[in-house]
Amino acid sequence: MPGFLTKLLGATGKELDSVISVIRDVKDFNAGVAACALVGGSDGDWDDDEVAATISGLKGHKAFQAFADKVTKQVTDFEPLATTRGGRAQLREYVQAIRGSTNAKSIFFTAVDVADATGGIGKSEMAMLAKIADDLGLTGDKDVQEVLNEPTSDD
């Protein structure tokens, strides 16, 4: 598990298991990849380093272990959508489709970890994380609000 969530929650081992669940449903998998693509392209440019960090982050992330062999293709399929307004609207539909899912929090925190993987979370990424939290129905969640209230790397 990447360090941001661990640092934020001060959690390890079994404590993290209560926050992060393993995603087994393809609809949730698509929403998770879409959330990461949205964060990656939030500044209008999803460069090769960010794409590679997204693929690496998803493949190594506990929540996505059941789909590790499908991550690269799905990220590649979503890549052209991540940097245009219309494309981002389509990606948000994947996220909105699983609002209230038992995996919503796992998907949100995976997107946080991917956003943090390339040197911190910038303002555009944080703004997109807020939209993702809303799309997932997590705006009232204490742990999610703690992330959204953190200073950005642009501050």
Coordinates of N, CA, C and O in Angstrom, one line a residue:
M1 N 0.8 -1.2 0.0 CA 0.0 0.0 0.0 C 0.9 1.2 0.0 O 1.7 1.4 0.9
P2 N 0.7 2.1 -0.9 CA 1.5 3.4 -0.9 C 1.3 4.1 0.4 O 0.3 4.0 1.0
G3 N 2.3 5.0 0.7 CA 2.4 5.6 2.0 C 1.4 6.7 2.3 O 1.2 6.9 3.5
F4 N 0.8 7.4 1.4 CA -0.1 8.5 1.7 C -1.2 8.1 2.7 O -1.5 8.7 3.7
L5 N -1.9 7.0 2.3 CA -3.1 6.6 3.1 C -2.6 6.1 4.5 O -3.2 6.4 5.5
T6 N -1.5 5.4 4.5 CA -1.0 4.9 5.8 C -0.6 6.1 6.7 O -0.9 6.1 7.9
K7 N 0.1 7.1 6.1 CA 0.5 8.2 6.9 C -0.8 9.0 7.4 O -0.9 9.4 8.5
L8 N -1.7 9.2 6.5 CA -2.9 9.9 6.8 C -3.7 9.3 7.9 O -4.1 9.9 8.9
L9 N -3.9 8.0 7.8 CA -4.8 7.3 8.8 C -4.0 6.8 10.0 O -4.6 6.3 11.0
G10 N -2.6 6.7 9.8 CA -1.8 6.1 10.9 C -2.2 4.7 11.1 O -2.1 4.1 12.1
A11 N -2.5 4.0 10.0 CA -3.0 2.6 10.0 C -2.0 1.7 9.4 O -1.2 2.1 8.5
T12 N -2.0 0.5 9.9 CA -1.2 -0.6 9.3 C -2.0 -1.9 9.3 O -2.9 -2.1 10.0
G13 N -1.5 -2.8 8.5 CA -2.0 -4.2 8.5 C -3.5 -4.3 8.5 O -4.2 -3.9 7.6
K14 N -4.1 -4.9 9.5 CA -5.5 -5.2 9.6 C -6.3 -3.9 9.6 O -7.5 -3.9 9.1
E15 N -5.8 -2.8 10.1 CA -6.5 -1.6 10.1 C -6.8 -1.1 8.7 O -7.9 -0.6 8.4
L16 N -5.8 -1.2 7.8 CA -6.0 -0.9 6.4 C -7.0 -1.8 5.8 O -7.7 -1.4 4.9
D17 N -7.0 -3.1 6.1 CA -8.0 -4.0 5.6 C -9.4 -3.5 5.8 O -10.3 -3.8 5.0
S18 N -9.7 -2.8 6.8 CA -11.0 -2.3 7.1 C -11.4 -1.1 6.2 O -12.5 -0.8 6.0
V19 N -10.4 -0.5 5.6 CA -10.6 0.7 4.7 C -10.5 0.2 3.2 O -11.3 0.6 2.4
I20 N -9.6 -0.6 2.9 CA -9.3 -1.1 1.5 C -9.9 -2.5 1.3 O -9.4 -3.4 2.0
S21 N -10.8 -2.6 0.4 CA -11.3 -3.9 0.1 C -10.8 -4.3 -1.3 O -10.5 -3.5 -2.1
V22 N -10.7 -5.6 -1.5 CA -10.3 -6.1 -2.8 C -11.5 -6.0 -3.8 O -12.5 -6.5 -3.5
I23 N -11.2 -5.4 -4.9 CA -12.3 -5.2 -5.9 C -12.3 -6.5 -6.8 O -11.3 -6.9 -7.3
R24 N -13.5 -7.0 -6.9 CA -13.8 -8.3 -7.7 C -14.8 -8.1 -8.8 O -14.9 -8.9 -9.6
D25 N -15.5 -7.0 -8.8 CA -16.5 -6.7 -9.8 C -15.9 -5.8 -10.9 O -15.3 -4.8 -10.6
V26 N -16.2 -6.2 -12.2 CA -15.6 -5.5 -13.3 C -16.1 -4.1 -13.4 O -15.4 -3.2 -13.8
K27 N -17.4 -3.8 -12.9 CA -17.9 -2.5 -12.9 C -17.1 -1.6 -12.0 O -16.8 -0.5 -12.3
D28 N -16.8 -2.1 -10.8 CA -16.0 -1.4 -9.8 C -14.6 -1.2 -10.4 O -13.9 -0.2 -10.1
F29 N -14.0 -2.2 -11.0 CA -12.7 -2.1 -11.6 C -12.6 -1.0 -12.6 O -11.7 -0.1 -12.6
N30 N -13.6 -0.9 -13.5 CA -13.7 0.1 -14.5 C -13.8 1.5 -13.9 O -13.1 2.5 -14.3
A31 N -14.6 1.6 -12.8 CA -14.7 2.8 -12.1 C -13.4 3.3 -11.4 O -13.1 4.4 -11.4
G32 N -12.7 2.3 -10.9 CA -11.4 2.6 -10.3 C -10.4 3.1 -11.3 O -9.7 4.1 -11.0
V33 N -10.3 2.4 -12.4 CA -9.4 2.9 -13.4 C -9.8 4.3 -13.9 O -9.0 5.2 -14.2
A34 N -11.1 4.5 -14.1 CA -11.6 5.8 -14.6 C -11.3 6.9 -13.6 O -10.8 8.0 -13.9
A35 N -11.4 6.6 -12.3 CA -11.1 7.6 -11.2 C -9.6 8.0 -11.3 O -9.2 9.1 -11.2
C36 N -8.8 7.0 -11.5 CA -7.3 7.2 -11.6 C -7.0 8.0 -12.9 O -6.2 8.9 -12.9
A37 N -7.7 7.7 -14.0 CA -7.5 8.4 -15.2 C -7.9 9.9 -15.1 O -7.3 10.8 -15.6
L38 N -9.1 10.1 -14.4 CA -9.5 11.4 -14.1 C -8.5 12.3 -13.4 O -8.3 13.4 -13.7
V39 N -8.0 11.7 -12.3 CA -7.0 12.4 -11.5 C -5.7 12.7 -12.4 O -5.2 13.8 -12.4
G40 N -5.3 11.6 -13.1 CA -4.1 11.8 -14.0 C -4.2 12.9 -15.0 O -3.3 13.6 -15.3
G41 N -5.4 13.0 -15.6 CA -5.6 14.0 -16.7 C -6.3 15.2 -16.2 O -6.6 16.1 -17.0
S42 N -6.4 15.4 -14.9 CA -7.1 16.6 -14.4 C -6.5 17.9 -14.7 O -7.2 18.9 -14.8
D43 N -5.2 17.9 -15.0 CA -4.5 19.2 -15.4 C -4.5 19.4 -16.9 O -3.9 20.3 -17.4
G44 N -5.2 18.5 -17.6 CA -5.2 18.6 -19.1 C -4.1 17.9 -19.8 O -4.1 17.8 -21.0
D45 N -3.2 17.3 -19.1 CA -2.1 16.6 -19.7 C -1.8 15.3 -18.8 O -1.4 15.5 -17.7
W46 N -1.9 14.2 -19.4 CA -1.6 12.9 -18.7 C -0.4 12.4 -19.4 O -0.5 11.6 -20.3
D47 N 0.8 12.8 -18.9 CA 2.0 12.5 -19.6 C 2.4 11.0 -19.3 O 1.8 10.3 -18.5
D48 N 3.5 10.6 -20.1 CA 3.9 9.2 -20.0 C 4.3 8.7 -18.6 O 4.0 7.6 -18.2
D49 N 4.9 9.6 -17.8 CA 5.3 9.3 -16.5 C 4.1 9.1 -15.6 O 4.0 8.1 -14.8
E50 N 3.1 9.9 -15.8 CA 1.8 9.7 -15.0 C 1.1 8.5 -15.4 O 0.5 7.8 -14.5
V51 N 1.0 8.2 -16.7 CA 0.4 6.9 -17.1 C 1.1 5.7 -16.6 O 0.5 4.8 -16.0
A52 N 2.4 5.7 -16.6 CA 3.2 4.6 -16.1 C 3.0 4.5 -14.6 O 2.9 3.4 -14.0
A53 N 2.9 5.6 -13.8 CA 2.7 5.6 -12.4 C 1.3 5.0 -12.1 O 1.1 4.3 -11.1
T54 N 0.3 5.4 -13.0 CA -1.0 4.9 -12.8 C -1.0 3.4 -13.0 O -1.6 2.6 -12.1
I55 N -0.4 2.9 -14.0 CA -0.4 1.4 -14.3 C 0.3 0.7 -13.2 O -0.2 -0.3 -12.6
S56 N 1.5 1.2 -12.8 CA 2.2 0.6 -11.7 C 1.5 0.6 -10.4 O 1.4 -0.4 -9.7
G57 N 0.9 1.8 -10.1 CA 0.1 1.9 -8.9 C -1.1 1.0 -8.8 O -1.4 0.4 -7.8
L58 N -1.8 0.8 -9.9 CA -3.0 -0.1 -9.9 C -2.6 -1.5 -9.9 O -3.2 -2.3 -9.2
K59 N -1.5 -1.9 -10.6 CA -1.1 -3.3 -10.6 C -0.6 -3.7 -9.2 O -0.8 -4.9 -8.9
G60 N 0.0 -2.8 -8.5 CA 0.6 -3.2 -7.2 C -0.4 -2.9 -6.1 O -0.1 -3.2 -4.9
H61 N -1.5 -2.4 -6.3 CA -2.5 -2.0 -5.3 C -3.3 -3.1 -4.9 O -3.9 -3.9 -5.7
K62 N -3.4 -3.4 -3.6 CA -4.2 -4.5 -3.0 C -5.6 -4.5 -3.5 O -6.1 -5.6 -3.9
A63 N -6.2 -3.4 -3.6 CA -7.6 -3.3 -4.1 C -7.8 -3.9 -5.5 O -8.9 -4.4 -5.8
F64 N -6.8 -3.8 -6.3 CA -7.0 -4.2 -7.7 C -6.2 -5.5 -8.1 O -6.1 -5.8 -9.2
Q65 N -5.8 -6.3 -7.1 CA -5.0 -7.5 -7.3 C -5.7 -8.5 -8.2 O -5.1 -9.2 -9.0
A66 N -7.1 -8.6 -8.1 CA -7.8 -9.5 -9.0 C -7.8 -9.2 -10.4 O -8.1 -10.0 -11.3
F67 N -7.5 -7.9 -10.8 CA -7.5 -7.4 -12.1 C -6.1 -7.0 -12.6 O -6.0 -6.3 -13.6
A68 N -5.1 -7.4 -11.9 CA -3.7 -6.9 -12.3 C -3.4 -7.1 -13.8 O -2.7 -6.3 -14.4
D69 N -3.8 -8.3 -14.3 CA -3.5 -8.6 -15.7 C -4.3 -7.7 -16.7 O -4.0 -7.7 -17.9
K70 N -5.3 -7.0 -16.3 CA -6.1 -6.2 -17.2 C -5.9 -4.7 -17.1 O -6.4 -3.9 -17.8
V71 N -5.0 -4.3 -16.1 CA -4.8 -2.9 -15.8 C -4.3 -2.1 -17.0 O -4.8 -1.1 -17.4
T72 N -3.2 -2.6 -17.6 CA -2.5 -1.9 -18.7 C -3.5 -1.6 -19.9 O -3.6 -0.5 -20.4
K73 N -4.3 -2.6 -20.3 CA -5.2 -2.4 -21.4 C -6.3 -1.4 -21.0 O -6.6 -0.5 -21.8
Q74 N -6.8 -1.5 -19.8 CA -7.9 -0.6 -19.4 C -7.3 0.9 -19.3 O -8.0 1.8 -19.7
V75 N -6.2 1.1 -18.7 CA -5.6 2.4 -18.7 C -5.3 2.9 -20.1 O -5.7 4.1 -20.4
T76 N -4.8 2.1 -21.0 CA -4.6 2.5 -22.4 C -5.9 2.9 -23.0 O -6.0 3.9 -23.8
D77 N -7.0 2.1 -22.8 CA -8.3 2.4 -23.4 C -8.8 3.8 -22.9 O -9.5 4.5 -23.6
F78 N -8.6 4.1 -21.6 CA -9.1 5.3 -21.0 C -8.2 6.5 -21.2 O -8.6 7.6 -21.0
E79 N -7.0 6.3 -21.6 CA -6.0 7.4 -21.7 C -6.5 8.5 -22.6 O -6.4 9.7 -22.2
P80 N -7.0 8.2 -23.8 CA -7.4 9.4 -24.7 C -8.6 10.2 -24.1 O -8.8 11.3 -24.5
L81 N -9.4 9.6 -23.2 CA -10.5 10.3 -22.6 C -10.1 11.2 -21.4 O -10.8 12.1 -21.1
A82 N -8.9 11.0 -20.9 CA -8.5 11.6 -19.6 C -8.2 13.1 -19.8 O -8.2 13.9 -18.8
T83 N -8.0 13.6 -21.0 CA -7.5 15.0 -21.1 C -8.4 15.9 -21.9 O -8.1 17.0 -22.2
T84 N -9.7 15.4 -22.2 CA -10.6 16.2 -22.8 C -11.9 16.4 -22.0 O -12.2 15.4 -21.2
R85 N -12.6 17.4 -22.1 CA -13.8 17.6 -21.2 C -14.8 16.5 -21.5 O -15.4 16.0 -20.6
G86 N -15.1 16.2 -22.8 CA -16.1 15.2 -23.1 C -15.6 13.8 -22.6 O -16.4 13.0 -22.1
G87 N -14.3 13.6 -22.7 CA -13.8 12.3 -22.3 C -13.8 12.2 -20.8 O -14.2 11.1 -20.2
R88 N -13.5 13.3 -20.1 CA -13.6 13.2 -18.6 C -15.1 13.0 -18.2 O -15.4 12.3 -17.2
A89 N -16.0 13.6 -18.9 CA -17.4 13.4 -18.6 C -17.8 11.9 -18.7 O -18.5 11.3 -17.9
Q90 N -17.3 11.2 -19.8 CA -17.5 9.8 -19.9 C -16.9 9.0 -18.8 O -17.5 8.1 -18.3
L91 N -15.7 9.4 -18.4 CA -15.0 8.6 -17.3 C -15.8 8.8 -16.0 O -15.9 7.9 -15.2
R92 N -16.3 10.0 -15.8 CA -17.1 10.3 -14.6 C -18.3 9.4 -14.5 O -18.8 9.0 -13.4
E93 N -18.9 9.1 -15.7 CA -20.1 8.2 -15.7 C -19.7 6.8 -15.1 O -20.6 6.2 -14.5
Y94 N -18.5 6.3 -15.4 CA -18.1 5.0 -14.8 C -18.1 5.1 -13.3 O -18.5 4.2 -12.6
V95 N -17.6 6.2 -12.8 CA -17.4 6.4 -11.4 C -18.8 6.6 -10.8 O -19.2 6.0 -9.8
Q96 N -19.7 7.4 -11.4 CA -21.0 7.6 -10.9 C -21.9 6.4 -10.8 O -22.7 6.2 -10.0
A97 N -21.6 5.5 -11.8 CA -22.4 4.2 -11.9 C -22.2 3.3 -10.6 O -23.0 2.4 -10.4
I98 N -21.2 3.5 -9.8 CA -21.0 2.7 -8.7 C -21.2 3.5 -7.4 O -20.8 3.0 -6.3
R99 N -21.8 4.6 -7.4 CA -22.1 5.4 -6.2 C -22.7 4.5 -5.2 O -23.6 3.8 -5.4
G100 N -22.1 4.6 -4.0 CA -22.6 3.8 -2.8 C -22.1 2.4 -2.8 O -22.4 1.6 -1.9
S101 N -21.3 2.0 -3.8 CA -20.7 0.6 -3.8 C -19.9 0.4 -2.5 O -19.3 1.3 -1.9
T102 N -19.8 -0.9 -2.1 CA -19.0 -1.2 -0.9 C -17.5 -0.9 -1.2 O -16.7 -0.8 -0.3
N103 N -17.1 -0.8 -2.5 CA -15.8 -0.5 -2.9 C -15.5 0.9 -3.2 O -14.4 1.3 -3.6
A104 N -16.5 1.8 -2.9 CA -16.3 3.2 -3.3 C -15.1 3.8 -2.5 O -14.3 4.6 -3.1
K105 N -14.9 3.5 -1.3 CA -13.8 4.1 -0.5 C -12.5 3.6 -1.0 O -11.5 4.3 -1.1
S106 N -12.4 2.3 -1.3 CA -11.2 1.7 -1.9 C -10.8 2.4 -3.2 O -9.6 2.7 -3.4
I107 N -11.8 2.7 -4.0 CA -11.6 3.3 -5.3 C -11.1 4.7 -5.1 O -10.1 5.2 -5.7
F108 N -11.7 5.5 -4.2 CA -11.3 6.8 -3.9 C -9.8 6.9 -3.4 O -9.0 7.6 -3.9
F109 N -9.5 6.0 -2.5 CA -8.1 6.0 -1.9 C -7.1 5.5 -2.9 O -5.9 5.9 -2.9
T110 N -7.5 4.7 -3.8 CA -6.6 4.3 -4.9 C -6.3 5.5 -5.8 O -5.1 5.7 -6.1
A111 N -7.3 6.2 -6.1 CA -7.1 7.5 -6.9 C -6.2 8.4 -6.2 O -5.3 9.1 -6.8
V112 N -6.3 8.5 -4.8 CA -5.5 9.4 -4.0 C -4.0 8.9 -4.1 O -3.1 9.7 -4.4
D113 N -3.8 7.6 -4.0 CA -2.4 7.1 -4.1 C -1.8 7.3 -5.4 O -0.6 7.6 -5.5
V114 N -2.6 7.2 -6.5 CA -2.1 7.4 -7.8 C -1.7 8.9 -8.0 O -0.7 9.2 -8.6
A115 N -2.6 9.8 -7.5 CA -2.3 11.2 -7.6 C -1.1 11.6 -6.9 O -0.3 12.4 -7.3
D116 N -0.8 10.9 -5.8 CA 0.3 11.2 -4.9 C 1.6 10.6 -5.5 O 2.7 11.0 -5.1
A117 N 1.5 9.7 -6.4 CA 2.7 8.9 -6.9 C 3.7 9.7 -7.7 O 4.8 9.3 -7.9
T118 N 3.2 10.9 -8.2 CA 4.1 11.6 -9.1 C 4.6 12.9 -8.4 O 4.7 14.0 -9.1
G119 N 4.8 12.9 -7.1 CA 5.4 14.1 -6.5 C 4.4 14.9 -5.7 O 4.6 16.1 -5.5
G120 N 3.3 14.4 -5.3 CA 2.4 15.1 -4.5 C 1.1 15.4 -5.2 O 1.0 15.2 -6.4
I121 N 0.1 15.8 -4.5 CA -1.2 16.1 -5.1 C -1.4 17.6 -5.3 O -1.3 18.4 -4.4
G122 N -1.5 17.9 -6.6 CA -1.7 19.3 -7.0 C -3.1 19.8 -6.9 O -4.0 19.0 -6.6
K123 N -3.3 21.1 -7.1 CA -4.7 21.7 -7.0 C -5.7 21.1 -7.9 O -6.8 20.8 -7.5
S124 N -5.3 20.9 -9.2 CA -6.2 20.3 -10.1 C -6.6 18.9 -9.8 O -7.7 18.4 -9.9
E125 N -5.6 18.1 -9.3 CA -5.8 16.8 -8.8 C -6.8 16.7 -7.6 O -7.7 15.9 -7.5
M126 N -6.5 17.7 -6.7 CA -7.4 17.7 -5.5 C -8.8 18.1 -5.8 O -9.8 17.5 -5.3
A127 N -9.0 19.0 -6.8 CA -10.3 19.4 -7.2 C -11.0 18.2 -7.9 O -12.2 18.0 -7.6
M128 N -10.3 17.4 -8.6 CA -10.9 16.2 -9.3 C -11.2 15.2 -8.2 O -12.2 14.5 -8.3
L129 N -10.3 15.0 -7.2 CA -10.6 14.1 -6.1 C -11.9 14.4 -5.4 O -12.7 13.6 -5.0
A130 N -12.1 15.7 -5.2 CA -13.4 16.2 -4.6 C -14.6 15.8 -5.4 O -15.6 15.3 -4.9
K131 N -14.5 15.9 -6.8 CA -15.6 15.5 -7.7 C -15.8 14.0 -7.6 O -16.9 13.5 -7.6
I132 N -14.7 13.3 -7.6 CA -14.8 11.8 -7.5 C -15.4 11.4 -6.2 O -16.3 10.5 -6.2
A133 N -15.1 12.0 -5.1 CA -15.7 11.7 -3.8 C -17.2 12.0 -3.8 O -18.0 11.2 -3.4
D134 N -17.6 13.1 -4.5 CA -19.0 13.4 -4.6 C -19.7 12.4 -5.5 O -20.8 11.9 -5.2
D135 N -19.1 12.0 -6.6 CA -19.6 11.0 -7.5 C -19.8 9.7 -6.8 O -20.7 8.9 -7.2
L136 N -18.9 9.3 -5.9 CA -19.0 8.1 -5.2 C -19.9 8.1 -4.0 O -20.1 7.1 -3.3
G137 N -20.4 9.3 -3.6 CA -21.2 9.4 -2.4 C -20.4 9.4 -1.1 O -21.0 9.0 -0.1
L138 N -19.2 9.9 -1.2 CA -18.3 9.9 0.0 C -18.1 11.2 0.6 O -17.2 11.4 1.5
T139 N -18.8 12.3 0.2 CA -18.5 13.6 0.7 C -18.6 13.8 2.2 O -18.0 14.6 2.8
G140 N -19.4 12.9 2.9 CA -19.6 13.0 4.3 C -18.7 12.1 5.1 O -18.7 12.1 6.3
D141 N -17.8 11.4 4.4 CA -16.9 10.4 5.1 C -15.7 11.2 5.7 O -15.1 12.0 5.0
K142 N -15.5 10.9 7.0 CA -14.4 11.6 7.7 C -13.0 11.4 7.1 O -12.3 12.4 6.9
D143 N -12.7 10.2 6.7 CA -11.4 9.9 6.1 C -11.2 10.6 4.8 O -10.1 11.2 4.5
V144 N -12.3 10.6 4.0 CA -12.2 11.3 2.7 C -12.1 12.8 2.9 O -11.2 13.4 2.2
Q145 N -12.8 13.4 3.8 CA -12.7 14.8 4.1 C -11.3 15.2 4.6 O -10.8 16.3 4.2
E146 N -10.7 14.3 5.3 CA -9.3 14.6 5.8 C -8.4 14.7 4.6 O -7.5 15.6 4.6
V147 N -8.5 13.8 3.7 CA -7.7 13.9 2.4 C -8.0 15.2 1.7 O -7.0 15.9 1.3
L148 N -9.2 15.5 1.5 CA -9.6 16.7 0.7 C -9.2 18.0 1.4 O -9.1 19.0 0.7
N149 N -9.0 18.0 2.7 CA -8.6 19.2 3.4 C -7.1 19.3 3.5 O -6.6 20.3 4.1
E150 N -6.3 18.3 3.0 CA -4.9 18.4 3.1 C -4.4 19.5 2.1 O -5.0 19.7 1.1
P151 N -3.3 20.2 2.5 CA -2.7 21.2 1.5 C -2.2 20.4 0.3 O -1.8 19.3 0.3
T152 N -2.3 21.1 -0.8 CA -1.8 20.6 -2.1 C -0.3 20.8 -2.2 O 0.3 21.7 -1.6
S153 N 0.3 20.1 -3.2 CA 1.8 20.3 -3.4 C 2.0 21.7 -4.1 O 3.1 22.2 -4.1
D154 N 0.9 22.3 -4.6 CA 1.0 23.7 -5.2 C 1.0 24.8 -4.2 O 1.3 25.9 -4.5
D155 N 0.6 24.4 -2.9 CA 0.5 25.4 -1.9 C 1.8 25.8 -1.3 O 2.8 25.1 -1.3

